[in-house]
Short mmCIF file of C-alpha atoms and ligand atoms in Angstrom, two decimals:
data_model
loop_
_atom_site.label_atom_id
_atom_site.label_comp_id
_atom_site.label_asym_id
_atom_site.label_seq_id
_atom_site.Cartn_x
_atom_site.Cartn_y
_atom_site.Cartn_z
CA MET A 6 38.19 51.07 188.68
CA VAL A 7 41.65 52.13 189.61
CA VAL A 8 40.91 51.74 193.44
CA TRP A 9 39.66 48.15 192.74
CA TYR A 10 42.74 47.39 190.76
CA ILE A 11 44.79 48.62 193.45
CA VAL A 12 42.93 46.67 196.17
CA PHE A 13 42.94 43.57 193.89
CA VAL A 14 46.94 43.66 193.19
CA THR A 15 47.59 44.32 196.85
CA MET A 16 45.43 41.15 197.85
CA THR A 17 47.34 39.00 195.27
CA LYS A 18 50.61 40.16 196.43
CA ASP A 19 49.85 39.52 200.02
CA LEU A 20 48.76 35.88 198.95
CA LYS A 21 52.65 34.84 198.17
CA HIS A 22 51.96 31.38 197.39
CA LEU A 23 54.36 28.50 197.27
CA SER A 24 55.47 27.89 193.85
CA TYR A 25 56.07 24.19 192.73
CA GLU A 26 58.11 25.12 189.49
CA ASN A 27 61.63 24.13 189.31
CA LYS A 28 62.04 22.64 192.95
CA VAL A 29 63.97 20.14 194.66
CA ILE A 30 61.59 18.52 197.20
CA LEU A 31 62.06 16.19 200.32
CA ALA A 32 59.19 13.52 199.75
CA PRO A 33 56.62 12.42 202.35
CA MET A 34 58.04 9.85 204.51
CA VAL A 35 56.44 8.21 207.55
CA ARG A 36 58.67 8.71 210.74
CA VAL A 37 61.51 10.09 208.64
CA GLY A 38 59.85 13.40 207.48
CA THR A 39 59.83 14.79 211.14
CA LEU A 40 60.94 18.36 211.93
CA PRO A 41 64.66 17.69 212.37
CA MET A 42 64.71 15.91 208.78
CA ARG A 43 63.05 18.55 207.28
CA LEU A 44 65.15 21.19 208.61
CA LEU A 45 68.30 19.50 207.55
CA ALA A 46 67.01 18.96 204.21
CA LEU A 47 66.11 22.69 203.91
CA GLU A 48 69.62 23.51 205.46
CA TYR A 49 71.29 21.36 202.73
CA GLY A 50 69.37 23.06 199.83
CA ALA A 51 65.98 21.28 199.28
CA ASP A 52 63.50 23.92 198.32
CA VAL A 53 60.15 22.39 199.80
CA VAL A 54 59.79 19.73 202.42
CA TYR A 55 56.75 17.54 202.76
CA SER A 56 55.82 16.12 206.48
CA GLU A 57 55.23 12.54 206.71
CA GLU A 58 51.58 11.41 206.08
CA LEU A 59 49.45 12.31 208.87
CA ILE A 60 45.96 10.55 209.18
CA ASP A 61 43.06 13.13 209.04
CA TRP A 62 41.17 11.99 212.22
CA LYS A 63 44.55 11.97 214.13
CA LEU A 64 44.95 15.68 213.56
CA ILE A 65 41.36 16.60 214.13
CA LYS A 66 41.64 15.15 217.54
CA SER A 67 44.84 16.96 218.37
CA VAL A 68 45.31 20.64 220.05
CA ARG A 69 47.18 23.35 218.43
CA ARG A 70 49.80 24.86 220.89
CA VAL A 71 52.44 27.40 220.59
CA ASN A 72 55.40 26.01 222.56
CA GLU A 73 57.37 28.95 223.60
CA VAL A 74 60.30 27.23 224.81
CA LEU A 75 61.13 25.46 221.81
CA GLU A 76 59.72 28.47 219.28
CA THR A 77 57.40 25.75 217.73
CA VAL A 78 53.82 25.31 216.76
CA ASP A 79 52.78 21.71 218.11
CA PHE A 80 49.50 19.70 217.24
CA ILE A 81 49.12 17.42 220.33
CA ASP A 82 47.09 14.35 220.69
CA LYS A 83 44.84 14.86 223.48
CA SER A 84 44.51 11.43 224.66
CA ASP A 85 48.30 10.50 225.50
CA GLY A 86 50.12 13.98 224.77
CA THR A 87 52.23 12.82 221.85
CA ILE A 88 53.22 15.47 219.25
CA VAL A 89 51.45 14.69 215.89
CA PHE A 90 52.79 17.47 214.00
CA ARG A 91 55.50 19.99 215.16
CA THR A 92 56.73 23.06 212.96
CA CYS A 93 58.66 26.00 213.37
CA LEU A 94 59.05 29.40 211.73
CA LYS A 95 62.12 28.31 209.87
CA GLU A 96 60.09 26.04 207.37
CA LYS A 97 56.91 27.96 207.50
CA ASN A 98 56.78 28.89 203.90
CA LYS A 99 58.49 25.77 202.77
CA VAL A 100 56.56 22.85 204.64
CA VAL A 101 53.69 21.00 203.11
CA VAL A 102 51.71 18.60 205.20
CA GLN A 103 50.69 15.43 203.64
CA LEU A 104 47.27 14.17 204.52
CA GLY A 105 45.85 10.76 204.52
CA THR A 106 42.06 11.07 204.11
CA CYS A 107 39.00 9.62 202.40
CA ASP A 108 36.34 12.25 203.30
CA SER A 109 36.23 15.87 201.96
CA GLN A 110 34.81 17.28 205.05
CA ARG A 111 37.22 15.80 207.45
CA ALA A 112 40.14 16.81 205.12
CA LEU A 113 38.61 20.34 205.33
CA LYS A 114 38.33 20.27 208.98
CA VAL A 115 42.07 19.52 209.36
CA ALA A 116 43.28 21.97 206.49
CA LYS A 117 41.50 25.05 208.64
CA LEU A 118 43.10 23.68 211.63
CA ILE A 119 46.68 23.84 210.00
CA GLU A 120 46.56 26.40 206.90
CA ASN A 121 47.96 29.48 208.93
CA ASP A 122 50.86 27.15 209.97
CA VAL A 123 52.08 25.64 207.13
CA ALA A 124 52.92 26.49 202.97
CA GLY A 125 50.76 23.56 201.57
CA ILE A 126 48.47 20.58 201.90
CA ASP A 127 49.14 17.50 199.97
CA ILE A 128 46.65 14.68 199.55
CA ASN A 129 48.17 10.76 199.67
CA MET A 130 46.85 9.11 196.64
CA GLY A 131 49.65 6.66 196.36
CA CYS A 132 50.14 4.72 199.40
CA PRO A 133 49.75 1.02 198.74
CA LYS A 134 49.80 -0.38 202.43
CA GLU A 135 46.78 -2.31 203.68
CA PHE A 136 45.96 0.51 206.41
CA SER A 137 45.40 2.91 203.81
CA LEU A 138 43.45 0.85 201.51
CA LYS A 139 41.02 -0.60 204.05
CA GLY A 140 40.47 2.96 204.87
CA GLY A 141 39.86 3.97 201.58
CA MET A 142 42.87 6.33 201.87
CA GLY A 143 46.11 6.54 199.61
CA ALA A 144 46.00 4.48 196.69
CA ALA A 145 42.72 3.45 197.11
CA LEU A 146 41.90 6.77 195.81
CA LEU A 147 43.22 5.99 192.32
CA SER A 148 40.21 3.82 191.67
CA GLN A 149 37.47 6.21 193.03
CA PRO A 150 38.41 9.41 191.02
CA ASP A 151 35.16 10.96 191.83
CA LYS A 152 35.89 10.91 195.62
CA ALA A 153 39.34 12.00 194.88
CA VAL A 154 38.02 14.94 192.84
CA GLU A 155 35.60 15.99 195.41
CA ILE A 156 38.55 15.84 198.22
CA LEU A 157 40.61 18.19 196.04
CA SER A 158 37.97 20.47 195.04
CA THR A 159 36.71 20.89 198.45
CA LEU A 160 40.02 21.89 199.58
CA VAL A 161 40.91 24.09 196.64
CA ASP A 162 37.78 26.13 197.11
CA ASN A 163 37.91 26.60 200.74
CA VAL A 164 41.61 26.69 201.97
CA LYS A 165 43.69 29.76 201.09
CA ILE A 166 47.19 27.74 200.61
CA PRO A 167 47.96 25.68 197.64
CA ILE A 168 46.75 22.01 197.53
CA THR A 169 48.39 19.19 195.87
CA CYS A 170 48.27 15.66 195.53
CA LYS A 171 50.90 12.49 195.03
CA ILE A 172 49.52 9.40 192.88
CA ARG A 173 51.13 6.61 191.65
CA VAL A 174 50.90 5.68 187.80
CA PHE A 175 48.86 2.98 186.07
CA ASP A 176 50.27 0.54 183.70
CA ASP A 177 48.31 2.28 181.15
CA VAL A 178 49.81 5.75 179.93
CA ASP A 179 46.51 7.14 178.81
CA GLN A 180 44.92 5.87 181.81
CA THR A 181 47.11 7.93 183.96
CA VAL A 182 47.16 10.86 181.87
CA ASN A 183 43.10 10.83 181.89
CA LEU A 184 43.31 10.60 185.74
CA SER A 185 46.02 13.60 186.07
CA VAL A 186 43.80 15.76 183.88
CA ARG A 187 40.90 15.24 185.91
CA LEU A 188 42.55 15.87 188.98
CA ALA A 189 44.29 18.81 187.60
CA SER A 190 40.83 20.31 186.50
CA THR A 191 40.06 20.75 190.39
CA GLY A 192 42.57 23.58 190.63
CA ILE A 193 45.20 22.02 192.47
CA SER A 194 48.64 23.71 192.32
CA ALA A 195 50.80 20.80 191.28
CA ILE A 196 50.72 16.90 191.06
CA ALA A 197 53.45 14.66 192.36
CA ILE A 198 53.79 11.27 190.35
CA HIS A 199 55.46 8.07 191.59
CA GLY A 200 56.32 6.22 188.59
CA ARG A 201 55.38 3.09 189.96
CA THR A 202 52.01 1.31 190.13
CA LYS A 203 50.01 0.57 193.28
CA ALA A 204 51.11 -3.19 192.90
CA GLU A 205 54.81 -2.25 192.31
CA ARG A 206 57.71 -2.23 194.93
CA PRO A 207 60.77 -0.26 195.05
CA MET A 208 63.03 -2.54 193.33
CA HIS A 209 60.88 -2.36 190.11
CA PRO A 210 61.95 0.25 187.49
CA ASN A 211 60.40 3.60 187.43
CA ARG A 212 58.17 4.35 184.75
CA ASN A 213 59.69 8.00 183.86
CA TYR A 214 57.89 7.82 180.46
CA ILE A 215 54.46 7.80 181.94
CA ILE A 216 55.54 10.98 184.22
CA ASN A 217 56.86 12.62 180.94
CA ALA A 218 53.35 11.68 179.02
CA VAL A 219 51.49 13.59 182.21
CA ALA A 220 53.95 16.45 182.33
CA LYS A 221 53.26 17.15 178.40
CA ALA A 222 49.54 16.73 178.84
CA ILE A 223 48.72 19.25 181.86
CA ARG A 224 49.70 22.82 182.47
CA ILE A 225 50.35 22.57 186.18
CA PRO A 226 53.61 21.72 187.43
CA VAL A 227 54.37 17.76 187.70
CA ILE A 228 56.49 16.74 190.43
CA ALA A 229 58.75 13.53 189.51
CA ASN A 230 59.31 10.99 192.12
CA GLY A 231 60.52 7.37 192.43
CA GLY A 232 64.30 7.96 191.00
CA SER A 233 66.12 7.08 194.18
CA ARG A 234 67.72 4.09 192.89
CA GLU A 235 69.35 5.76 190.21
CA ILE A 236 70.32 8.99 192.46
CA GLU A 237 73.53 8.91 193.83
CA LYS A 238 74.89 12.65 193.64
CA TYR A 239 73.17 15.69 192.86
CA SER A 240 73.54 16.02 189.19
CA ASP A 241 71.60 12.42 189.06
CA ILE A 242 68.66 14.64 190.47
CA LEU A 243 68.58 16.78 187.48
CA LYS A 244 69.09 13.67 185.00
CA PHE A 245 66.00 12.27 186.80
CA LYS A 246 64.00 15.36 186.15
CA ASN A 247 65.00 15.73 182.63
CA GLU A 248 64.02 12.20 181.82
CA CYS A 249 60.91 12.92 183.33
CA GLY A 250 60.17 16.15 181.39
CA SER A 251 58.78 17.58 184.91
CA SER A 252 58.82 20.92 186.42
CA SER A 253 60.20 19.43 189.74
CA VAL A 254 61.68 16.48 191.48
CA MET A 255 60.96 14.78 194.86
CA ILE A 256 63.29 12.53 196.56
CA ALA A 257 62.51 9.87 199.32
CA ARG A 258 64.93 7.03 199.86
CA ALA A 259 68.15 8.74 198.57
CA ALA A 260 67.38 11.65 201.32
CA GLU A 261 66.45 9.14 203.81
CA GLY A 262 69.86 7.45 203.61
CA ASN A 263 71.84 10.69 203.02
CA CYS A 264 70.20 13.79 203.24
CA SER A 265 73.07 15.73 201.83
CA ILE A 266 71.86 14.52 198.68
CA PHE A 267 69.94 18.03 198.61
CA CYS A 268 73.78 19.78 198.61
CA LYS A 269 74.58 21.09 195.24
CA ASN A 270 78.28 21.11 196.04
CA GLY A 271 78.80 17.46 197.02
CA LEU A 272 77.72 14.88 199.54
CA LYS A 273 78.72 15.09 203.31
CA ASP A 274 80.18 12.10 205.02
CA LEU A 275 78.12 9.98 207.28
CA GLU A 276 79.26 11.48 210.47
CA THR A 277 78.67 14.98 209.41
CA VAL A 278 75.05 14.13 208.17
CA ILE A 279 74.35 12.56 211.54
CA LEU A 280 75.93 15.20 213.64
CA HIS A 281 74.01 17.88 211.99
CA TYR A 282 70.80 15.82 212.30
CA LEU A 283 71.29 15.07 216.00
CA LYS A 284 71.83 18.96 216.55
CA TYR A 285 68.09 19.36 215.43
CA ALA A 286 67.00 16.62 217.09
CA ILE A 287 68.26 18.03 220.33
CA ASP A 288 67.21 21.78 219.37
CA TYR A 289 63.64 20.52 218.73
CA ASP A 290 63.14 18.08 221.69
CA ASN A 291 62.59 15.28 219.10
CA SER A 292 61.88 11.92 220.54
CA PRO A 293 64.34 9.51 221.06
CA SER A 294 62.38 6.80 219.48
CA ASN A 295 62.00 8.99 216.07
CA THR A 296 65.72 10.14 216.40
CA LYS A 297 66.74 6.57 216.75
CA TYR A 298 64.94 5.44 213.78
CA CYS A 299 66.05 8.18 211.51
CA VAL A 300 69.91 7.48 212.71
CA GLN A 301 69.00 3.62 211.94
CA ASN A 302 68.36 4.64 208.28
CA MET A 303 71.35 6.40 207.57
CA LEU A 304 73.71 3.91 209.51
CA LYS A 305 72.24 0.87 207.73
CA GLU A 306 75.05 -1.75 207.62
CA LEU A 307 76.91 -0.02 209.96
CA GLN A 308 74.49 -1.01 212.79
CA GLU A 309 76.57 -4.18 212.90
CA THR A 310 79.78 -2.44 214.09
CA PRO A 311 80.49 -2.40 218.09
CA ARG A 312 79.64 1.36 217.83
CA GLY A 313 76.56 0.59 215.86
CA LYS A 314 75.57 -1.81 218.25
CA LYS A 315 76.15 0.49 221.11
CA PHE A 316 74.00 2.85 219.37
CA LEU A 317 71.17 0.08 219.17
CA GLU A 318 71.21 -0.19 223.08
CA CYS A 319 70.26 3.39 223.53
CA GLN A 320 67.27 4.54 225.00
CA THR A 321 67.46 8.33 225.76
CA LEU A 322 68.34 11.10 223.23
CA GLU A 323 71.55 11.92 225.61
CA GLN A 324 72.83 8.36 225.56
CA ILE A 325 72.43 8.65 221.53
CA CYS A 326 73.70 11.83 221.32
CA SER A 327 76.90 10.74 223.39
CA ILE A 328 77.91 8.37 220.71
CA TRP A 329 78.57 11.22 218.43
CA GLY A 330 80.26 13.52 221.23
CA LEU A 331 76.80 15.66 221.77
CA GLY A 332 75.96 14.15 225.00
CA SER A 333 77.04 17.31 227.20
CA TYR A 334 75.18 19.72 224.59
CA CYS A 335 71.81 17.42 224.81
CA ARG A 336 71.87 17.49 228.59
CA LYS A 337 72.59 21.19 228.85
CA LYS A 338 69.78 21.84 226.25
CA GLN A 339 67.38 19.31 228.03
CA LEU A 340 67.99 20.93 231.37
CA GLU A 341 67.86 24.78 230.04
CA TYR A 342 64.18 23.69 228.43
CA GLN A 343 63.12 22.07 231.42
CA SER A 344 63.93 24.95 233.55
CA LYS A 345 61.92 27.08 231.09
CA GLY A 346 59.02 25.04 231.54
CA LEU A 347 58.89 23.03 228.44
CA LEU A 348 55.49 22.44 227.57
CA GLY A 349 54.10 19.26 225.62
CA ARG A 350 53.18 16.05 227.06
CA ARG A 351 53.50 17.22 230.53
CA GLU A 352 50.60 19.42 230.70
CA ILE A 353 48.27 17.02 229.18
CA THR A 354 46.38 14.44 231.32
CA PRO A 355 43.26 12.44 230.82
CA ASP A 356 41.43 14.44 233.48
CA LEU A 357 42.12 17.69 231.73
CA PHE A 358 40.07 16.70 228.69
CA ARG A 359 37.35 14.32 229.91
CA SER A 360 34.35 15.38 231.34
CA ALA A 361 33.77 12.38 233.55
CA PRO A 362 37.05 10.56 234.09
CA LYS A 363 36.64 6.74 234.84
CA LYS A 364 37.01 5.44 238.39
CA LEU A 365 40.57 4.30 239.05
CA LYS A 366 40.50 0.81 239.92
CA ILE A 367 42.94 1.41 243.08
CA ASP A 368 42.03 0.42 246.86
CA GLU A 369 41.03 3.79 247.90
CA GLU A 370 40.62 2.56 251.30
CA ASN A 371 44.32 1.81 251.96
CA ASP A 372 46.15 4.97 252.68
CA ILE A 373 48.16 6.07 249.65
CA TYR A 374 50.61 8.57 250.03
CA GLN A 375 50.36 10.61 246.81
CA ILE A 376 52.15 13.41 245.08
CA LYS A 377 52.01 14.68 241.56
CA CYS A 378 55.47 14.07 240.46
CA ALA A 379 56.92 13.27 236.67
CA PHE A 380 59.72 10.90 235.89
CA ILE A 381 61.72 12.98 233.85
CA ARG A 382 64.67 10.49 232.61
CA VAL A 383 67.21 13.30 232.24
CA ASN A 384 67.37 13.96 235.70
CA PHE A 385 68.89 10.69 236.42
CA VAL A 386 72.43 10.19 235.06
CA GLU A 387 73.40 6.62 236.20
CA ASP A 388 70.95 3.66 236.53
CA ILE A 389 71.85 3.19 240.12
CA ASP A 390 70.35 6.75 240.58
CA LEU A 391 66.75 5.58 239.33
CA PRO A 392 64.08 5.84 241.73
CA LYS A 393 63.36 1.97 241.08
CA SER A 394 67.00 1.10 241.77
CA LYS A 395 66.90 3.57 244.93
CA LEU A 396 63.89 1.54 246.59
CA ILE A 397 65.38 -1.72 245.66
CA THR A 398 68.67 -0.78 247.53
CA TYR A 399 66.85 0.61 250.28
CA CYS A 400 64.64 -2.78 250.88
CA GLY A 401 67.70 -4.76 250.72
CA LYS A 402 69.57 -2.72 253.33
CA ASN A 403 66.46 -2.76 255.57
CA LYS A 404 65.70 -6.57 254.84
CA LEU A 405 62.24 -5.59 253.34
CA LYS A 406 60.57 -7.47 250.65
CA THR A 407 61.26 -6.11 247.26
CA PRO A 408 58.90 -3.41 246.07
CA SER A 409 55.67 -4.50 244.27
CA TYR A 410 54.07 -2.47 241.58
CA GLN A 411 50.48 -2.05 240.48
CA VAL A 412 50.07 -0.27 236.98
CA ILE A 413 46.68 1.52 236.23
CA ASN A 414 46.29 2.21 232.70
CA GLU A 415 43.69 4.54 231.40
CA ASP A 416 43.50 5.18 227.34
CA LYS A 417 47.21 5.49 226.55
CA LEU A 418 48.49 6.65 229.95
CA PHE A 419 49.74 5.05 232.96
CA ARG A 420 50.04 5.53 236.76
CA ALA A 421 51.43 3.03 239.21
CA ILE A 422 51.25 2.31 242.92
CA VAL A 423 54.35 0.76 244.58
CA THR A 424 54.15 -1.30 248.00
CA VAL A 425 57.01 -1.00 250.39
CA ASN A 426 56.95 -2.35 253.90
CA GLY A 427 53.35 -2.66 253.70
CA ARG A 428 52.67 0.86 252.82
CA LYS A 429 51.52 2.25 249.38
CA TYR A 430 52.98 5.09 247.36
CA GLY A 431 51.79 6.64 244.16
CA SER A 432 52.19 9.67 241.70
CA SER A 433 48.93 11.15 240.35
CA TYR A 434 50.73 12.21 237.28
CA TRP A 435 49.89 10.16 234.02
CA GLU A 436 52.91 8.78 232.38
CA LYS A 437 53.17 7.61 228.74
CA ASN A 438 54.29 4.03 229.53
CA LYS A 439 54.18 1.51 232.26
CA LYS A 440 58.14 1.86 232.90
CA PHE A 441 57.81 5.58 233.30
CA ALA A 442 54.71 5.22 235.60
CA GLU A 443 56.49 2.62 237.93
CA GLN A 444 59.45 5.13 238.19
CA GLY A 445 56.99 7.95 238.87
CA ALA A 446 55.50 5.74 241.79
CA ALA A 447 58.97 4.87 242.98
CA LEU A 448 59.85 8.63 243.04
CA ALA A 449 56.98 9.40 245.10
CA CYS A 450 57.98 6.70 247.34
CA CYS A 451 61.68 7.91 247.55
CA CYS A 452 60.44 11.22 248.50
CA ALA A 453 58.06 9.92 251.35
CA LEU A 454 61.27 7.86 252.67
CA GLY A 455 63.45 10.79 252.39
CA LEU A 456 65.80 8.89 249.93
CA ILE A 457 65.55 11.75 247.57
CA ASP A 458 65.49 15.26 248.67
CA ARG A 459 61.92 17.01 247.99
CA GLN A 460 63.34 20.29 247.42
CA THR A 461 65.53 18.93 244.30
CA LEU A 462 62.52 17.33 243.07
CA VAL A 463 60.97 20.69 243.21
CA ASN A 464 63.94 22.38 241.72
CA ASN A 465 64.50 19.92 238.75
CA GLY A 466 60.62 20.16 237.79
CA SER A 467 59.84 16.52 239.03
CA ILE A 468 57.32 17.70 241.60
CA LEU A 469 54.20 19.23 239.53
CA GLU A 470 52.30 20.98 242.59
C1 LIG B 526 60.42 5.19 204.79
C2 LIG B 526 59.33 5.77 203.91
C3 LIG B 526 58.24 6.32 204.15
C4 LIG B 526 57.37 6.72 203.26
N1 LIG B 526 56.34 7.36 203.55
C5 LIG B 526 55.31 8.06 202.73
C6 LIG B 526 54.33 8.86 202.98
O1 LIG B 526 54.09 8.84 204.30
N2 LIG B 526 53.27 9.26 202.11
C7 LIG B 526 53.81 9.08 200.76
O2 LIG B 526 52.92 9.57 199.83
N3 LIG B 526 55.03 8.43 200.47
C8 LIG B 526 55.56 7.62 201.52
N4 LIG B 526 56.80 7.01 200.88
C9 LIG B 526 57.19 6.88 199.30
C10 LIG B 526 57.92 7.99 198.95
O3 LIG B 526 57.41 9.05 199.16
C11 LIG B 526 58.19 7.83 197.49
O4 LIG B 526 57.14 7.83 196.80
C12 LIG B 526 58.85 6.47 197.07
O5 LIG B 526 59.92 6.18 198.16
C13 LIG B 526 59.55 6.56 195.70
O6 LIG B 526 60.54 7.50 195.71
P1 LIG B 526 62.05 7.25 195.85
O7 LIG B 526 62.52 6.64 194.61
O8 LIG B 526 62.65 8.90 195.83
O9 LIG B 526 62.29 6.76 197.11
C14 LIG B 526 57.73 6.45 201.76
C15 LIG B 526 58.95 5.98 201.57
C16 LIG B 526 59.66 5.49 202.51
C17 LIG B 526 61.11 5.03 201.91
C1 LIG B 527 41.29 9.00 178.03
O1 LIG B 527 40.37 10.00 177.66
C2 LIG B 527 40.14 10.18 176.38
C3 LIG B 527 39.42 11.40 175.87
O2 LIG B 527 38.33 11.54 177.00
C4 LIG B 527 39.30 8.68 175.79
O3 LIG B 527 38.94 8.57 174.52
C5 LIG B 527 40.12 7.45 176.25
O4 LIG B 527 39.23 6.42 176.05
C6 LIG B 527 40.57 7.36 177.76
N1 LIG B 527 41.38 6.38 177.96
C7 LIG B 527 41.64 5.72 179.05
C8 LIG B 527 42.39 4.68 178.99
O5 LIG B 527 40.70 5.72 179.95
C1 LIG B 528 76.74 10.09 201.50
O1 LIG B 528 77.10 9.75 200.39
C2 LIG B 528 78.52 9.92 200.46
C3 LIG B 528 78.92 9.55 199.44
O2 LIG B 528 78.12 8.21 198.55
C4 LIG B 528 79.02 8.96 201.50
O3 LIG B 528 80.52 8.93 201.37
C5 LIG B 528 78.51 9.31 202.89
O4 LIG B 528 78.78 8.34 203.98
C6 LIG B 528 76.82 9.30 202.66
N1 LIG B 528 76.51 9.76 204.01
C7 LIG B 528 75.26 9.01 204.62
C8 LIG B 528 74.70 9.84 205.57
O5 LIG B 528 74.90 8.22 204.34
#
């Protein structure tokens, strides 16, 4: 008896589950809720952070990789090498992954893939976008309670971390309470409620009274959501929570525009917030497009200023960071990561995962000078240093026809062949877009023509074999 008791106590102690009581939470937000924003929210005082919604089949298709250079765990899309989800130790006990799903078995498969790397899993039952509804996901589940219950029960019964769901309200209080009671009966750990109906938009008032009624009716923690319009400072968060009578609160738009809303002792100015954000973006090698999107949402109307316009023209992370004085820090970090052999997209090629790669539609008869080299943007400071620019200059000087490019596309990856002076050159490395592929081919050509020193390319990681 005693022995079993001890075993039981030790076991339950080991399962130190995330609690959803009395928490201030960063809400799931597509494109906004990536690693840098989540870490910033935690630094500023958020207790729990939700990922952006990840669609189940996208995660199923991904491979888990420990990224030793960044000290992250990455889930990488096998078809194009993009990062579907990146997480790190700092957030391990606080990050909840939100899934978009309409199928309990697929949801379970994904849950098993990520359960050792995250603190909780949430099912999106509130997204009103056509993409979700058509796929039977998001708010579509509100009108299919049996399906919703099946998904939650399957996860609760088979996954060792807490399961939650995020719903919208119905017009009718009782109908909302009834659904919540049913969902809660599956054994989920909490339920997040956005106080707007599927048809309502952000400008409609949030129905705090319905959240309140649910909170009174069920025993698991209710996480109130939808209050951002009235949230301008930290105390407004607590006011919203009180009005909803909920255990916890979840903030989306107020945090998207100003992540320092989580600071208990006052908001920080825009410059500071952006600076802190960019630091995380650099440290975790966030993509330039995602970084730009998040900063845009902070700048809002300031995008119209001269500085804002300059920002909008940026393409690389270094260019973005330069505007906030972090250009050289960014460059230093990128070079450091590169010298350590940053993994990720670069090790993914179609040949690696496909048993029978499709025949390339290139003229194999023609002699093609081919090397395996990657176009790494950070290696080229000025535009005139870019391989394509170098070739144009070379052709101009030698009175040759301007270089012509042929792009080969497979799935979401690209390679190119460049013709210069009647000869063809190419890189066998798959790039993620056309522009990069052309630069890659130009790089191979520059190397062959001696316009760029081969050893330099080996040293800076461009030549891959
Ligand atoms: C940019 C953006 C992206 C969002 N993406 C998601 C999402 O992926 N999953 C989700 O459940 N809700 C998503 N939402 C909805 C929010 O999580 C939240 O329910 C809604 O904005 C209301 O909360 P708020 O008043 O604090 O903004 C998103 C909202 C915004 C503004
Ligand atoms: C809610 O559930 C109660 C008790 O099961 C039932 O009497 C009532 O009709 C339901 N209300 C709605 C709107 O579904
Ligand atoms: C955050 O809010 C404060 C006060 O409203 C404001 O001064 C600051 O510029 C805001 N920061 C961002 C990033 O929007």
